[in-house]
C-alpha cells in the first residue's frame, strides 16, 4: 500500500511540474519569442545567448511535456533542474527569498525536479511498465 501511495504521489508531482514547465516554455516559444528570450540572456551575460535562449525554451516546453507524459523522465528532470539552478543563481538569488523577484518558486521547481530525477516517474507514466 505504501509503495502505491508513493508512486501516485510522485506521479502527481511529475504531472503538475510538467504542466508548469510546458506553460513557461510555451510562453517563451509562442508569446515572448526566442529573440526576446535571447535578449534577456544577453543582458544576464550568458554566453551564446541565442543558442541558450533556444535551448532553455525547448527544454522547458519539451521537458515539461516529457514530465507530463512520463517519458525520458530522468533526462527531462535533470535538464530542468539545471535550468532552475541557472535561473536561481543568475536571476532570482539577488531578489531575496520571496516572490515576485525572489527565488522561492525557482527553488521549489529545482527541488521537485531533483526529487523526480531520484525517484523516477511514478505511476501513470508512458515510459513505465506500471501504466494501467
JSON list of C-alpha atoms in Angstrom, two decimals, residues 22-128:
[
{"chain": "A", "resi": 22, "resn": "UNK", "atom": "CA", "xyz": [5.17, 23.36, -20.56]},
{"chain": "A", "resi": 23, "resn": "UNK", "atom": "CA", "xyz": [3.32, 26.60, -19.85]},
{"chain": "A", "resi": 24, "resn": "UNK", "atom": "CA", "xyz": [6.54, 28.55, -19.22]},
{"chain": "A", "resi": 25, "resn": "UNK", "atom": "CA", "xyz": [8.25, 27.06, -22.27]},
{"chain": "A", "resi": 26, "resn": "UNK", "atom": "CA", "xyz": [5.15, 27.69, -24.37]},
{"chain": "A", "resi": 27, "resn": "UNK", "atom": "CA", "xyz": [5.05, 31.29, -23.19]},
{"chain": "A", "resi": 28, "resn": "UNK", "atom": "CA", "xyz": [8.67, 31.72, -24.26]},
{"chain": "A", "resi": 29, "resn": "UNK", "atom": "CA", "xyz": [8.07, 29.94, -27.57]},
{"chain": "A", "resi": 30, "resn": "UNK", "atom": "CA", "xyz": [4.72, 31.42, -28.62]},
{"chain": "A", "resi": 31, "resn": "UNK", "atom": "CA", "xyz": [4.31, 34.71, -26.72]},
{"chain": "A", "resi": 32, "resn": "UNK", "atom": "CA", "xyz": [7.66, 36.18, -25.69]},
{"chain": "A", "resi": 33, "resn": "UNK", "atom": "CA", "xyz": [9.60, 34.79, -28.65]},
{"chain": "A", "resi": 34, "resn": "UNK", "atom": "CA", "xyz": [13.08, 33.31, -28.91]},
{"chain": "A", "resi": 35, "resn": "UNK", "atom": "CA", "xyz": [14.51, 36.69, -29.93]},
{"chain": "A", "resi": 36, "resn": "UNK", "atom": "CA", "xyz": [13.35, 38.31, -26.67]},
{"chain": "A", "resi": 37, "resn": "UNK", "atom": "CA", "xyz": [14.47, 35.33, -24.58]},
{"chain": "A", "resi": 38, "resn": "UNK", "atom": "CA", "xyz": [17.88, 35.63, -26.26]},
{"chain": "A", "resi": 39, "resn": "UNK", "atom": "CA", "xyz": [17.97, 39.36, -25.47]},
{"chain": "A", "resi": 40, "resn": "UNK", "atom": "CA", "xyz": [17.29, 38.57, -21.81]},
{"chain": "A", "resi": 41, "resn": "UNK", "atom": "CA", "xyz": [20.12, 36.00, -21.86]},
{"chain": "A", "resi": 42, "resn": "UNK", "atom": "CA", "xyz": [22.42, 38.65, -23.35]},
{"chain": "A", "resi": 43, "resn": "UNK", "atom": "CA", "xyz": [21.55, 41.09, -20.52]},
{"chain": "A", "resi": 44, "resn": "UNK", "atom": "CA", "xyz": [22.37, 38.37, -17.98]},
{"chain": "A", "resi": 45, "resn": "UNK", "atom": "CA", "xyz": [25.79, 37.85, -19.55]},
{"chain": "A", "resi": 46, "resn": "UNK", "atom": "CA", "xyz": [25.01, 34.30, -20.66]},
{"chain": "A", "resi": 47, "resn": "UNK", "atom": "CA", "xyz": [27.46, 33.23, -23.38]},
{"chain": "A", "resi": 48, "resn": "UNK", "atom": "CA", "xyz": [25.90, 32.33, -26.76]},
{"chain": "A", "resi": 49, "resn": "UNK", "atom": "CA", "xyz": [22.62, 33.98, -25.76]},
{"chain": "A", "resi": 50, "resn": "UNK", "atom": "CA", "xyz": [20.66, 32.99, -28.87]},
{"chain": "A", "resi": 51, "resn": "UNK", "atom": "CA", "xyz": [21.71, 29.36, -28.55]},
{"chain": "A", "resi": 52, "resn": "UNK", "atom": "CA", "xyz": [20.93, 29.16, -24.84]},
{"chain": "A", "resi": 53, "resn": "UNK", "atom": "CA", "xyz": [17.71, 31.14, -25.25]},
{"chain": "A", "resi": 54, "resn": "UNK", "atom": "CA", "xyz": [16.57, 28.49, -27.71]},
{"chain": "A", "resi": 55, "resn": "UNK", "atom": "CA", "xyz": [17.83, 25.65, -25.51]},
{"chain": "A", "resi": 56, "resn": "UNK", "atom": "CA", "xyz": [16.07, 26.95, -22.38]},
{"chain": "A", "resi": 57, "resn": "UNK", "atom": "CA", "xyz": [12.83, 27.46, -24.29]},
{"chain": "A", "resi": 58, "resn": "UNK", "atom": "CA", "xyz": [12.89, 23.97, -25.81]},
{"chain": "A", "resi": 59, "resn": "UNK", "atom": "CA", "xyz": [14.00, 22.31, -22.57]},
{"chain": "A", "resi": 60, "resn": "UNK", "atom": "CA", "xyz": [11.15, 23.94, -20.67]},
{"chain": "A", "resi": 61, "resn": "UNK", "atom": "CA", "xyz": [8.50, 23.15, -23.29]},
{"chain": "A", "resi": 62, "resn": "UNK", "atom": "CA", "xyz": [9.53, 19.63, -24.32]},
{"chain": "A", "resi": 63, "resn": "UNK", "atom": "CA", "xyz": [10.96, 18.76, -20.90]},
{"chain": "A", "resi": 64, "resn": "UNK", "atom": "CA", "xyz": [7.63, 19.74, -19.39]},
{"chain": "A", "resi": 65, "resn": "UNK", "atom": "CA", "xyz": [5.83, 17.58, -21.96]},
{"chain": "A", "resi": 66, "resn": "UNK", "atom": "CA", "xyz": [8.15, 14.67, -21.17]},
{"chain": "A", "resi": 67, "resn": "UNK", "atom": "CA", "xyz": [7.42, 15.02, -17.45]},
{"chain": "A", "resi": 68, "resn": "UNK", "atom": "CA", "xyz": [3.70, 15.29, -18.09]},
{"chain": "A", "resi": 69, "resn": "UNK", "atom": "CA", "xyz": [3.72, 12.05, -20.09]},
{"chain": "A", "resi": 70, "resn": "UNK", "atom": "CA", "xyz": [6.37, 10.28, -18.06]},
{"chain": "A", "resi": 71, "resn": "UNK", "atom": "CA", "xyz": [8.75, 9.81, -20.99]},
{"chain": "A", "resi": 72, "resn": "UNK", "atom": "CA", "xyz": [12.52, 10.22, -20.63]},
{"chain": "A", "resi": 73, "resn": "UNK", "atom": "CA", "xyz": [11.74, 11.45, -17.13]},
{"chain": "A", "resi": 74, "resn": "UNK", "atom": "CA", "xyz": [15.29, 11.27, -15.76]},
{"chain": "A", "resi": 75, "resn": "UNK", "atom": "CA", "xyz": [16.73, 13.28, -18.64]},
{"chain": "A", "resi": 76, "resn": "UNK", "atom": "CA", "xyz": [13.91, 15.83, -18.56]},
{"chain": "A", "resi": 77, "resn": "UNK", "atom": "CA", "xyz": [14.13, 16.30, -14.79]},
{"chain": "A", "resi": 78, "resn": "UNK", "atom": "CA", "xyz": [17.93, 16.65, -14.90]},
{"chain": "A", "resi": 79, "resn": "UNK", "atom": "CA", "xyz": [17.81, 19.28, -17.66]},
{"chain": "A", "resi": 80, "resn": "UNK", "atom": "CA", "xyz": [15.00, 21.20, -15.96]},
{"chain": "A", "resi": 81, "resn": "UNK", "atom": "CA", "xyz": [16.88, 21.11, -12.65]},
{"chain": "A", "resi": 82, "resn": "UNK", "atom": "CA", "xyz": [19.93, 22.60, -14.40]},
{"chain": "A", "resi": 83, "resn": "UNK", "atom": "CA", "xyz": [17.67, 25.25, -15.94]},
{"chain": "A", "resi": 84, "resn": "UNK", "atom": "CA", "xyz": [16.34, 26.16, -12.49]},
{"chain": "A", "resi": 85, "resn": "UNK", "atom": "CA", "xyz": [19.81, 26.19, -10.93]},
{"chain": "A", "resi": 86, "resn": "UNK", "atom": "CA", "xyz": [20.99, 28.74, -13.51]},
{"chain": "A", "resi": 87, "resn": "UNK", "atom": "CA", "xyz": [17.78, 30.78, -13.04]},
{"chain": "A", "resi": 88, "resn": "UNK", "atom": "CA", "xyz": [18.33, 30.71, -9.28]},
{"chain": "A", "resi": 89, "resn": "UNK", "atom": "CA", "xyz": [21.94, 31.84, -9.48]},
{"chain": "A", "resi": 90, "resn": "UNK", "atom": "CA", "xyz": [21.76, 34.31, -12.38]},
{"chain": "A", "resi": 91, "resn": "UNK", "atom": "CA", "xyz": [18.32, 35.89, -11.88]},
{"chain": "A", "resi": 92, "resn": "UNK", "atom": "CA", "xyz": [16.44, 35.21, -8.65]},
{"chain": "A", "resi": 93, "resn": "UNK", "atom": "CA", "xyz": [19.02, 34.93, -5.86]},
{"chain": "A", "resi": 94, "resn": "UNK", "atom": "CA", "xyz": [19.59, 38.69, -5.73]},
{"chain": "A", "resi": 95, "resn": "UNK", "atom": "CA", "xyz": [15.83, 39.23, -5.31]},
{"chain": "A", "resi": 96, "resn": "UNK", "atom": "CA", "xyz": [15.73, 37.60, -1.87]},
{"chain": "A", "resi": 97, "resn": "UNK", "atom": "CA", "xyz": [13.57, 34.65, -0.92]},
{"chain": "A", "resi": 98, "resn": "UNK", "atom": "CA", "xyz": [10.02, 35.87, -1.57]},
{"chain": "A", "resi": 99, "resn": "UNK", "atom": "CA", "xyz": [8.23, 36.47, -4.85]},
{"chain": "A", "resi": 100, "resn": "UNK", "atom": "CA", "xyz": [7.79, 38.37, -7.08]},
{"chain": "A", "resi": 101, "resn": "UNK", "atom": "CA", "xyz": [11.56, 38.76, -7.61]},
{"chain": "A", "resi": 102, "resn": "UNK", "atom": "CA", "xyz": [12.79, 36.16, -5.12]},
{"chain": "A", "resi": 103, "resn": "UNK", "atom": "CA", "xyz": [13.85, 32.57, -5.56]},
{"chain": "A", "resi": 104, "resn": "UNK", "atom": "CA", "xyz": [11.19, 30.60, -3.64]},
{"chain": "A", "resi": 105, "resn": "UNK", "atom": "CA", "xyz": [9.37, 29.35, -6.77]},
{"chain": "A", "resi": 106, "resn": "UNK", "atom": "CA", "xyz": [12.58, 28.52, -8.65]},
{"chain": "A", "resi": 107, "resn": "UNK", "atom": "CA", "xyz": [13.93, 26.67, -5.61]},
{"chain": "A", "resi": 108, "resn": "UNK", "atom": "CA", "xyz": [10.71, 24.67, -5.35]},
{"chain": "A", "resi": 109, "resn": "UNK", "atom": "CA", "xyz": [10.90, 23.68, -9.02]},
{"chain": "A", "resi": 110, "resn": "UNK", "atom": "CA", "xyz": [14.59, 22.79, -8.64]},
{"chain": "A", "resi": 111, "resn": "UNK", "atom": "CA", "xyz": [13.83, 20.54, -5.66]},
{"chain": "A", "resi": 112, "resn": "UNK", "atom": "CA", "xyz": [10.84, 18.97, -7.42]},
{"chain": "A", "resi": 113, "resn": "UNK", "atom": "CA", "xyz": [12.97, 18.06, -10.44]},
{"chain": "A", "resi": 114, "resn": "UNK", "atom": "CA", "xyz": [15.71, 16.62, -8.27]},
{"chain": "A", "resi": 115, "resn": "UNK", "atom": "CA", "xyz": [13.07, 14.52, -6.46]},
{"chain": "A", "resi": 116, "resn": "UNK", "atom": "CA", "xyz": [11.61, 13.32, -9.78]},
{"chain": "A", "resi": 117, "resn": "UNK", "atom": "CA", "xyz": [15.10, 12.51, -11.07]},
{"chain": "A", "resi": 118, "resn": "UNK", "atom": "CA", "xyz": [15.88, 10.48, -7.93]},
{"chain": "A", "resi": 119, "resn": "UNK", "atom": "CA", "xyz": [12.56, 8.63, -7.68]},
{"chain": "A", "resi": 120, "resn": "UNK", "atom": "CA", "xyz": [11.60, 8.07, -11.28]},
{"chain": "A", "resi": 121, "resn": "UNK", "atom": "CA", "xyz": [8.27, 8.89, -12.91]},
{"chain": "A", "resi": 122, "resn": "UNK", "atom": "CA", "xyz": [5.90, 7.04, -10.58]},
{"chain": "A", "resi": 123, "resn": "UNK", "atom": "CA", "xyz": [2.62, 5.61, -11.78]},
{"chain": "A", "resi": 124, "resn": "UNK", "atom": "CA", "xyz": [0.74, 6.65, -14.88]},
{"chain": "A", "resi": 125, "resn": "UNK", "atom": "CA", "xyz": [3.90, 7.19, -16.89]},
{"chain": "A", "resi": 126, "resn": "UNK", "atom": "CA", "xyz": [4.01, 6.26, -20.56]},
{"chain": "A", "resi": 127, "resn": "UNK", "atom": "CA", "xyz": [7.64, 5.22, -20.11]},
{"chain": "A", "resi": 128, "resn": "UNK", "atom": "CA", "xyz": [6.90, 2.69, -17.31]}
]
